[in-house]
XYZ file of C-alpha atoms in Angstrom:
574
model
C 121.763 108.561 122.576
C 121.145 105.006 122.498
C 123.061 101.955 121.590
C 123.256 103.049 118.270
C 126.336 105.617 118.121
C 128.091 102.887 120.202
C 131.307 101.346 118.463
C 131.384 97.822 118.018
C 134.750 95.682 117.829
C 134.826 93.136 115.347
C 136.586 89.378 116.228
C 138.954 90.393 113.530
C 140.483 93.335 115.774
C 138.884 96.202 113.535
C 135.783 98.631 114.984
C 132.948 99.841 113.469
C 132.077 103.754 114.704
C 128.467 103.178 115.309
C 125.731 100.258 114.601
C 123.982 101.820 111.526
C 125.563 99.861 108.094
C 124.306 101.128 104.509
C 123.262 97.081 102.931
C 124.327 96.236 99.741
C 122.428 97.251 96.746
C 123.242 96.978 93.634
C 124.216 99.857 91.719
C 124.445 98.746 88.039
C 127.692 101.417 87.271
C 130.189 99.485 86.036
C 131.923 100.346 82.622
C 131.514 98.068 78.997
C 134.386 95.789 80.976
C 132.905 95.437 84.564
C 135.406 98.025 86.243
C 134.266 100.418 88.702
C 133.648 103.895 87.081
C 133.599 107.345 88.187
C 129.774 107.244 89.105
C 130.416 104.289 91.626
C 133.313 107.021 93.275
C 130.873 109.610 93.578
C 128.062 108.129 94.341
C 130.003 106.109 97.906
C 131.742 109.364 97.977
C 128.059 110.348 99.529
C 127.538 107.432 101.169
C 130.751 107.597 103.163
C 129.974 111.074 104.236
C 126.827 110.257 105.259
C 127.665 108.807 108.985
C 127.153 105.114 108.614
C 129.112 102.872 110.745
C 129.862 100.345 107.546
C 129.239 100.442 104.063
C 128.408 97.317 102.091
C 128.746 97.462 97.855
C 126.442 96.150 96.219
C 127.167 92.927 93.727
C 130.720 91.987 92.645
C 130.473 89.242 90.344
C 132.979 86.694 90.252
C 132.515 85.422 86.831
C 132.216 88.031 83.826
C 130.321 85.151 82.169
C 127.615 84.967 84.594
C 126.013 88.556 85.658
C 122.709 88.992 87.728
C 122.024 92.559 85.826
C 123.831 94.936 83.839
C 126.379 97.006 85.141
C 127.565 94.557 87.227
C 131.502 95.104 88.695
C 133.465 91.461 88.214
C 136.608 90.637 89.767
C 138.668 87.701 88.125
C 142.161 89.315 88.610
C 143.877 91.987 88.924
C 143.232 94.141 85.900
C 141.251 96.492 87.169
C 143.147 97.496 91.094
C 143.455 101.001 90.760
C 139.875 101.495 89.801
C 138.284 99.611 93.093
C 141.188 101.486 95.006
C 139.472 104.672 94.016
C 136.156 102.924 94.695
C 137.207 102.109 98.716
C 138.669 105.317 99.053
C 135.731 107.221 98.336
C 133.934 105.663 101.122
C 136.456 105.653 103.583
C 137.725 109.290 102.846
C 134.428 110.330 104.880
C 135.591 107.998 107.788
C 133.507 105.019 106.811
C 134.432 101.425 106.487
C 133.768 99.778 103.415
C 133.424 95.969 102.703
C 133.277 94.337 99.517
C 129.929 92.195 98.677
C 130.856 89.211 96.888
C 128.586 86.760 94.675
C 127.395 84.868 91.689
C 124.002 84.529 90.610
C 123.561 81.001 89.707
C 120.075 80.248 87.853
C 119.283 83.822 88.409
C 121.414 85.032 86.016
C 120.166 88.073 83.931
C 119.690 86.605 80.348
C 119.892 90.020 79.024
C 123.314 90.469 80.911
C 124.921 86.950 80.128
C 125.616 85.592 77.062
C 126.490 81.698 78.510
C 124.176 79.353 79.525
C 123.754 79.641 83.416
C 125.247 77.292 85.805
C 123.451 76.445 89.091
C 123.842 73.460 91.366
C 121.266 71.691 89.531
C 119.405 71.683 86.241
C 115.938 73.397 87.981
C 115.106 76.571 86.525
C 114.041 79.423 89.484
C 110.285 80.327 89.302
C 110.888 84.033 87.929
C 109.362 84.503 84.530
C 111.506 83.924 81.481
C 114.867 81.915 83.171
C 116.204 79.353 81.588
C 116.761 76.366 83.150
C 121.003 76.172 84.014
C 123.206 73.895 83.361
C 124.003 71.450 86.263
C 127.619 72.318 87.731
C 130.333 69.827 87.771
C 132.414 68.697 90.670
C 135.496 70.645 89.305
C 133.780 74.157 88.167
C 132.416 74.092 91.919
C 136.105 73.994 93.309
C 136.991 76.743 90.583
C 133.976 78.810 91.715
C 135.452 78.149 95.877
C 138.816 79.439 94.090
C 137.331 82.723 92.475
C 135.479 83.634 95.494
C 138.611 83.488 97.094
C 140.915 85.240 94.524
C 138.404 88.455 94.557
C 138.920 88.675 98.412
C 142.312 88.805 98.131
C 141.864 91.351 95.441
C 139.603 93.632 97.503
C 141.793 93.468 100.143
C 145.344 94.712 98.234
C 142.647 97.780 96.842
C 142.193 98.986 100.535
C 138.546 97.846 100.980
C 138.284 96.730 104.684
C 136.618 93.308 104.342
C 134.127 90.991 102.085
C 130.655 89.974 102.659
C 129.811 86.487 100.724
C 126.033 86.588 99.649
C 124.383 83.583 100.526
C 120.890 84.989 100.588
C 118.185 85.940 97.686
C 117.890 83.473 95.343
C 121.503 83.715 94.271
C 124.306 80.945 93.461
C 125.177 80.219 97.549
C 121.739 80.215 98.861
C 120.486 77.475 95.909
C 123.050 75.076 96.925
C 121.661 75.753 100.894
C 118.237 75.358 99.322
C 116.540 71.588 98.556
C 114.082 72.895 96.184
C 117.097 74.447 93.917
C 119.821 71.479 94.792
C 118.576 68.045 94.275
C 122.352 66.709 93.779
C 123.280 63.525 95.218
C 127.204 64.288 95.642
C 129.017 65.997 98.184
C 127.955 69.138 97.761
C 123.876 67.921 97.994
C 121.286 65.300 99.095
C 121.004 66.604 102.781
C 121.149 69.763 105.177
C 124.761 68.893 105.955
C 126.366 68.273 102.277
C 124.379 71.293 100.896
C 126.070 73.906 103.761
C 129.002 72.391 102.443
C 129.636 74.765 99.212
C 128.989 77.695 101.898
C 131.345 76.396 104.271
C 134.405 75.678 102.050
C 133.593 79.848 100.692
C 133.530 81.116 103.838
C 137.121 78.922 104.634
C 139.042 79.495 101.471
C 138.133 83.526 102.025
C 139.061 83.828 105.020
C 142.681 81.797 104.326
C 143.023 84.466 101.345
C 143.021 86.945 103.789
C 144.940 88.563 106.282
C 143.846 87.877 110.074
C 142.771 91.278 110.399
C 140.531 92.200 107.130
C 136.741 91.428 107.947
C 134.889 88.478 106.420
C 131.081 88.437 106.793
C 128.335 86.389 105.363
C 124.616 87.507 104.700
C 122.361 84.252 104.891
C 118.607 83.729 104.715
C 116.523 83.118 107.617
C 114.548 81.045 105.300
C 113.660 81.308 101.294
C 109.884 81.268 101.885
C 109.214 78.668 99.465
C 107.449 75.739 100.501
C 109.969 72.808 100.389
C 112.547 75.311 100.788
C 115.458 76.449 102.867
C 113.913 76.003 106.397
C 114.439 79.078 109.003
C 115.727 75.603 111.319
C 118.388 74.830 108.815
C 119.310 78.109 108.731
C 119.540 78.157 112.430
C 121.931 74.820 111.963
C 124.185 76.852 109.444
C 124.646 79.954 111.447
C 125.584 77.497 114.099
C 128.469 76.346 111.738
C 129.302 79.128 110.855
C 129.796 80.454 114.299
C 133.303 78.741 114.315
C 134.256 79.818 110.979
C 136.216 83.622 112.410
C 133.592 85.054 110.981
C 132.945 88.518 112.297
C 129.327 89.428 110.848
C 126.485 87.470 109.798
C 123.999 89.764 108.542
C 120.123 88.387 108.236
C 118.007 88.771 105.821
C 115.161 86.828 104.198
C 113.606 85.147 100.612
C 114.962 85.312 96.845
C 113.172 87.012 93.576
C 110.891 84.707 93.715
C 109.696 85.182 96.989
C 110.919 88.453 98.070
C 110.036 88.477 101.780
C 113.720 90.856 101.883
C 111.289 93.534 100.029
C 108.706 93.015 102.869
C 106.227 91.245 100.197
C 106.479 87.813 101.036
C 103.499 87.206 103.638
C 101.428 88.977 106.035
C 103.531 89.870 109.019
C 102.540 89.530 112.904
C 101.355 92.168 114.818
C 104.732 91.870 117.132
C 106.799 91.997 113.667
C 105.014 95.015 112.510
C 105.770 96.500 115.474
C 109.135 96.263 115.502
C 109.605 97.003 112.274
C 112.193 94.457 111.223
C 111.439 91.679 108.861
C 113.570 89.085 110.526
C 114.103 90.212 113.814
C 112.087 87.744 115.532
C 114.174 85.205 113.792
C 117.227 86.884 114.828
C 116.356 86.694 118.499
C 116.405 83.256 118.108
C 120.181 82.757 116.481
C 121.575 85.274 119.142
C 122.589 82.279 121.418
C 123.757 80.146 118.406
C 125.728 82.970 116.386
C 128.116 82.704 119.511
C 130.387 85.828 119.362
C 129.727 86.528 116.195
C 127.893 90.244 115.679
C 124.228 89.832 114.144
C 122.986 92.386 111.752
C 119.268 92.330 110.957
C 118.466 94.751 107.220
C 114.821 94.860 106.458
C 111.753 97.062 107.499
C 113.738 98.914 109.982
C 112.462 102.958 109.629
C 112.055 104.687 112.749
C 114.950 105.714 115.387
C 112.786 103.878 117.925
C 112.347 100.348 116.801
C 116.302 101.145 115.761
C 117.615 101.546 118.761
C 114.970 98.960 120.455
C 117.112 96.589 118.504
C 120.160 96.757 119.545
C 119.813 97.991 122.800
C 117.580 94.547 123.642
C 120.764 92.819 122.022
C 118.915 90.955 119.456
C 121.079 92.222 116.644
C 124.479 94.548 117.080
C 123.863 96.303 113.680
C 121.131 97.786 112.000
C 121.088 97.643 107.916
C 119.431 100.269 106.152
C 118.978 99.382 101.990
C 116.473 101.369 100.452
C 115.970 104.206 102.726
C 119.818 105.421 101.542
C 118.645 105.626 97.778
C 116.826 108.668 99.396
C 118.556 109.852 102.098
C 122.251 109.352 101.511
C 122.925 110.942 105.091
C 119.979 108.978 106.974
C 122.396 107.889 109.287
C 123.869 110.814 109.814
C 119.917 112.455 110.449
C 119.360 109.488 112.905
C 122.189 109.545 115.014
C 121.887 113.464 115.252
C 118.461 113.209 116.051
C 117.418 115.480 112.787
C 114.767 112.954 112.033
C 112.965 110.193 113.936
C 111.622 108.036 110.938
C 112.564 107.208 107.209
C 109.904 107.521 104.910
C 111.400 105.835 101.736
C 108.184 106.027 99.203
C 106.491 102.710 98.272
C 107.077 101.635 94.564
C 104.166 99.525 93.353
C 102.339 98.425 90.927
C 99.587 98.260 93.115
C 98.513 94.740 92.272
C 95.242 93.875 93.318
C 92.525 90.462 93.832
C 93.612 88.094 91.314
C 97.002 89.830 89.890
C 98.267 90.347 93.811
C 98.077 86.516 93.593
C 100.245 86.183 90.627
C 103.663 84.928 91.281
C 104.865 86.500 88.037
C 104.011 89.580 88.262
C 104.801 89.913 91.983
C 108.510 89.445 90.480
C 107.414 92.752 88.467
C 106.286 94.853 90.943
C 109.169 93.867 93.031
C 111.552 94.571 89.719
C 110.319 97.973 89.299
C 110.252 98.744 93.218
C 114.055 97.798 92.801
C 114.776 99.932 89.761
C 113.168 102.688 90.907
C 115.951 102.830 93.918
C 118.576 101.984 91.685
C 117.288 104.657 89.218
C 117.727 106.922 92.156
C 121.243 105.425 92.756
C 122.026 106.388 89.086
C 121.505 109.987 89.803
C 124.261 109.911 92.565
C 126.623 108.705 90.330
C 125.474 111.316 88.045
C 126.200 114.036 91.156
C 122.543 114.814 91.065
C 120.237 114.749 94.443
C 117.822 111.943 94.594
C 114.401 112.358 93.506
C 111.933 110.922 95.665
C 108.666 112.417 93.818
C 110.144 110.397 90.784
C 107.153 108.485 88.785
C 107.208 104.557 88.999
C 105.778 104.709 84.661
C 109.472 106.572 84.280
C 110.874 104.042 85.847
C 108.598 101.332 84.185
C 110.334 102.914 80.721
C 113.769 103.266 82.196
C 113.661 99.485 82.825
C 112.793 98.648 78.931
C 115.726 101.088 78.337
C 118.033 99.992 80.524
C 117.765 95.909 79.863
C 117.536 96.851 76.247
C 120.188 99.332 74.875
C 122.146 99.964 77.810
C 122.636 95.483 78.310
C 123.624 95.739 75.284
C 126.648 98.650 75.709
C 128.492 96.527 78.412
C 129.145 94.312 76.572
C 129.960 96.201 73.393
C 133.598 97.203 74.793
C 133.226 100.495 73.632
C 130.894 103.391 74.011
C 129.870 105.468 71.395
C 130.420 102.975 68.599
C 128.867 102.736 65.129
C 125.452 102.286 66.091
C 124.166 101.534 62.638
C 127.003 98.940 61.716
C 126.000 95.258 61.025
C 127.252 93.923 64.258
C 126.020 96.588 66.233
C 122.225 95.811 65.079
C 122.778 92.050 65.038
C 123.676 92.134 68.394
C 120.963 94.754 69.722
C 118.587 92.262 67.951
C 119.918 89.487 70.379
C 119.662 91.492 73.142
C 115.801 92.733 72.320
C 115.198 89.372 71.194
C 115.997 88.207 74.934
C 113.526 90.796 76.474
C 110.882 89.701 74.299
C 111.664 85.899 74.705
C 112.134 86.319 78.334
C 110.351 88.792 79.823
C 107.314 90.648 77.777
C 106.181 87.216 75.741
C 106.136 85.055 79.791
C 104.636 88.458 81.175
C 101.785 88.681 78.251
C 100.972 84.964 78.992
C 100.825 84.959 83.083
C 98.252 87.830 82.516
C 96.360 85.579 79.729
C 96.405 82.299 82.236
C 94.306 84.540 84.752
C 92.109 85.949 82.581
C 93.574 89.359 82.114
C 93.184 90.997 78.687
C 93.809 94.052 76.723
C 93.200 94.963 73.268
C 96.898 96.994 73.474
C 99.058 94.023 74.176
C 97.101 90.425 72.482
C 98.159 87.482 70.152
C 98.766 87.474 66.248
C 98.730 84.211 64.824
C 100.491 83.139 61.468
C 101.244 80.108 59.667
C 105.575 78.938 60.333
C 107.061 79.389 56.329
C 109.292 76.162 57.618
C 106.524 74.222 59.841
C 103.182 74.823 58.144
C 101.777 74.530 61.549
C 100.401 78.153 63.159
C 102.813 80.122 65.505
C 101.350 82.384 68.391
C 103.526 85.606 69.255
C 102.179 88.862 71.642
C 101.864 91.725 69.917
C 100.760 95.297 70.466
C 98.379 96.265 68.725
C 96.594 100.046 67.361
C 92.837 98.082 66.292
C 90.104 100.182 63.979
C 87.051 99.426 62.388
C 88.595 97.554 59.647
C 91.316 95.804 61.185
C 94.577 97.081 63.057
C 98.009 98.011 63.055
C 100.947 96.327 64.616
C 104.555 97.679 64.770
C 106.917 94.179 63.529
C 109.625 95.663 66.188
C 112.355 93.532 64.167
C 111.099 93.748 60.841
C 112.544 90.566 58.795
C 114.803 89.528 61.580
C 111.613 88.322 63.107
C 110.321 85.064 62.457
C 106.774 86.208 62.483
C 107.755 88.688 60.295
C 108.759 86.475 57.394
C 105.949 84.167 58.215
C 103.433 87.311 57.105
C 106.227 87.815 53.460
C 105.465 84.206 53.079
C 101.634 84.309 53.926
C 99.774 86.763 54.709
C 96.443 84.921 55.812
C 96.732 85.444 59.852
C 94.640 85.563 62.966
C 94.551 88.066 65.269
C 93.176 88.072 68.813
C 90.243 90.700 69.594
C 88.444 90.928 72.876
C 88.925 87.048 73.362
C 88.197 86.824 70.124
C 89.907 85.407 67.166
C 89.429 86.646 63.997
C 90.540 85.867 60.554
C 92.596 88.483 58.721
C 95.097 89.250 55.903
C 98.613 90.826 57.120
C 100.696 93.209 55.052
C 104.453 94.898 55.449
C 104.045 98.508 54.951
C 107.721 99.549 54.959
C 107.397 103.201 53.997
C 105.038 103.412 57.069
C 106.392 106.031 59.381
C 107.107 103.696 62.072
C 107.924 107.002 64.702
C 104.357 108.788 64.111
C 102.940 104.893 64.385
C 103.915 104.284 67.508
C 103.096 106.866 68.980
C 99.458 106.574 67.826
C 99.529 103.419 70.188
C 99.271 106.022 72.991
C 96.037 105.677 74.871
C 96.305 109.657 75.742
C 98.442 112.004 73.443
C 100.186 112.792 76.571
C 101.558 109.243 76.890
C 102.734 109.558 72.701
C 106.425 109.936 73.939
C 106.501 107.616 76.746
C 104.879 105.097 74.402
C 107.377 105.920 71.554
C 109.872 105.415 73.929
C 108.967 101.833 75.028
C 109.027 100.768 71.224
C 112.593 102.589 70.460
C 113.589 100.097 73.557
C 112.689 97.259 72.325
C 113.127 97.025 68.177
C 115.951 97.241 65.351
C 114.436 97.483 61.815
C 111.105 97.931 63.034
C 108.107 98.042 60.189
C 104.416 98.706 60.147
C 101.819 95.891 59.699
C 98.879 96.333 58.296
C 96.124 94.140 59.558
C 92.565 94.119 57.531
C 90.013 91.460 59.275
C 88.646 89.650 56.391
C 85.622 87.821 58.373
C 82.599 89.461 59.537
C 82.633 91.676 62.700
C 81.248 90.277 65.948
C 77.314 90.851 66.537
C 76.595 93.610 69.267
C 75.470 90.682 71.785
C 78.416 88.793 71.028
């Protein structure tokens, strides 16, 4: 067959069997303390018997303090060798190669996953609903950051993995100092094209010095973030030119960050030629083929059918094809390529589907692409588990998996231990902090992008009550059950929640109805059964669990409010 089964030598002396690789994703499997786990072993167990050419991991953090989602595996020393030994030799027990994806999120950071402030380049918070803004980096935590990118090479390499790829694509910590919309510094490591390449550059050198001559040391770079005043796809082209003297011996392309996720194919229309061949960024590609020198290209985006595959490399526009998604699915797809069993992959699209005004919303773009990601990852979690995927698997499951997930199961890595006291003091004080976060973050940011363009509900609207401390009113998203008289609304956090003692201290509120506001009087009703309440918020009794469910995510010492409108009801013409 084509180009494809061909084996390709790497500059550092090592050869990859054939020109498929299985990109990173991450996989979210790490135990309370960031180790790999036996669900990471079986789940690249699969992967490495599945015929690709070269496996990357997904996410290794560098920094326990500063996690793009939970799960995450970090590497700060040694502690945890015999674990990622077991990790590599899954993979390579099936004849694969295996390389290590190395990062830190920067201003991404997941707030539900880190406890610290995050740290970015500059203080400019990314565009994705509910960030913080970072805190600036100083001049001597950037050298320590060069240092720990370094120190988990080294690592990877004494636990047998065959090389590192540094991630300097996707919104995370490398690709904001490339970018001049996310570092406005003024230093050395900013204020032009040349100083902000310059946090890249010393990575890619202190890894590769870390290393012995013969491991492999890759870097996956943007073509471009997409953003207007962004990273450019010409300084991009200047970089890879940089890097072409670095010994590097892949660069693999890719494209965009969370908040512009052109890697997930949703970033812009796409040419006719583009669509064509399939690949996101191959076009781009074609032009860096000249610049990447001897360096081996490898192009992960859009690819699905044998054809456009094997097109690819065969033109000589990329040496490797990645494959991402498609192997959440089809853990042997390249196995099923190569051996002709199939001649396209037919991964299932995971949408929302967004439409008119709400396709145009940046914010909840991020959400459709956050539940097309957990969806795969959902089916990576059933790898682990030594279960087959399930492609037929519903995206509202994974709409409740992701309230689940962020809430209860953020909170257990970082408990330390499994199976704790779940009803002990710091147990729910810290679940509160964690729920708090979601609510703060993402549901209260989500609730208001919908309000800004004019999309309503009478499930999720606004409560207003009077601030015990302030005086002044204070506006919080609710869900909400309404009736003729009034409404019920579940207080997820009961009197850990501001507006909850706000109601204790005065119960004249307002609550939002059909664009409406209307006066009201709140009371707690703790001998409410909260359980049989929430599931009366169901729209269907068929949804009552899934419903259910979605509260138990997101509350502690939930109680029932009743609501009783205390003005008169709006006229039929109203």
């Amino acid at each position: 067959m084509s180009g494809l089964a061909t084996p390709l030598p790497l500059p550092c002396g090592r050869v990859l069997p054939n020109r498929l690789m299985k990109s990173a994703l991450s996989e979210g499997l790490a135990t309370a303390d960031h180790a790999p786990d036996e669900r990471l072993v079986r789940l690249y167990r699969r992967w490495g018997a599945g015929g690709f050419g070269l496996i990357v991991t997904g996410n290794v953090m560098i920094d326990r303090t500063q996690l793009g989602e939970p799960g995450n595996v970090v590497i700060e020393d040694d502690r945890d060798l015999a674990a990622l030994t077991r990790w590599a030799k899954a993979a390579q027990d099936g004849g694969t190669p295996i390389w290590m994806q190395l990062n830190h999120p920067g201003r991404q950071a997941n707030p539900l996953a880190t406890r610290q402030r995050p740290v970015a380049p500059s203080a400019l918070a990314a565009g994705i609903p509910g960030l913080p803004v970072p805190r600036a980096l100083t001049d001597a935590e950037i050298r320590d950051l060069i240092h720990r990118f370094a120190t988990a090479a080294r690592i990877a390499e004494a636990a047998g993995f065959d090389g590192v790829q540094i991630h300097a694509a996707h919104g995370y910590l490398v690709s904001q100092f490339l970018s001049p919309l996310a570092n406005q510094r003024t230093d050395d490591w900013g204020g032009d094209a040349q100083r902000r390449a310059r946090f890249l550059l010393e990575v890619v050198r202190a890894v590769r010095s870390s290393v012995q001559p013969g491991f492999a040391v890759a870097v996956k770079l943007n073509s471009a973030d997409f953003q207007r005043g962004g990273f450019t796809e010409d300084e991009s082209r200047a970089v890879i030119e940089q890097l072409a003297g670095e010994q590097l011996d892949l660069i693999e392309i890719s494209g965009g960050s969370y908040e512009s996720p052109a890697m997930m194919g949703r970033a812009q229309t796409v040419s006719a030629r583009t669509a064509a061949r399939e690949a996101y960024f191959l076009e781009y590609a074609d032009t860096v083929r000249t610049l990447a020198a001897s360096v081996p290209l490898a192009v992960t985006g859009g690819f699905r059918s044998r054809a456009a595959m094997s097109d690819a490399i065969d033109s000589g526009v990329c040496d490797v094809v990645g494959l991402g998604r498609p192997s959440t699915v089809r853990p042997a797809a390249a196995t099923d390529l190569l051996a002709g069993g199939i001649d396209v992959l037919r991964p299932p699209l995971i949408s929302l589907g967004l439409r008119g005004r709400l396709a145009r919303s940046s914010a909840l773009r991020a959400v459709d692409g956050a539940l097309d990601l957990q969806w795969h990852t959902d089916q990576l979690h059933r790898l682990g588990a030594g279960l087959d995927p399930d492609p037929a698997r519903s995206p509202w499951s994974t709409a409740v998996t992701m309230l689940r997930r962020n809430g209860f199961d953020a909170f257990r890595s970082r408990r330390g231990a499994v199976g704790g006291d779940r009803g002990s003091t710091k147990f729910r004080i810290d679940k509160f902090r964690v729920e708090r976060a979601i609510g703060r973050y993402l549901v209260n940011p989500g609730f208001a992008a919908l309000d800004r363009i004019g999309v309503r509900s009478t499930f999720a609207t606004e409560l207003e009550t009077i601030g015990r401390k302030s005086g002044q009113p204070r506006r919080v998203p609710v869900s909400v059950r309404f009736d003729d008289e009034g409404a019920w609304i579940i207080c997820q956090h009961g009197m850990r929640s501001g507006w909850g003692n706000n109601v204790r201290a005065n119960p004249a509120v307002r609550l939002r109805q059909n664009g409406r506001w209307r006066a009201a009087t709140a009371e707690l009703r703790p001998d409410d059964d909260v359980v049989a309440r929430a599931r009366a918020f169901a729209p269907h009794p068929a949804l009552a669990p899934l419903t259910a469910a979605g509260f138990a995510a997101l509350q502690t010492d939930p109680i029932s409010v009743r609501v009783t409108f205390t003005d008169a009801p709006p006229s039929a013409g109203a």
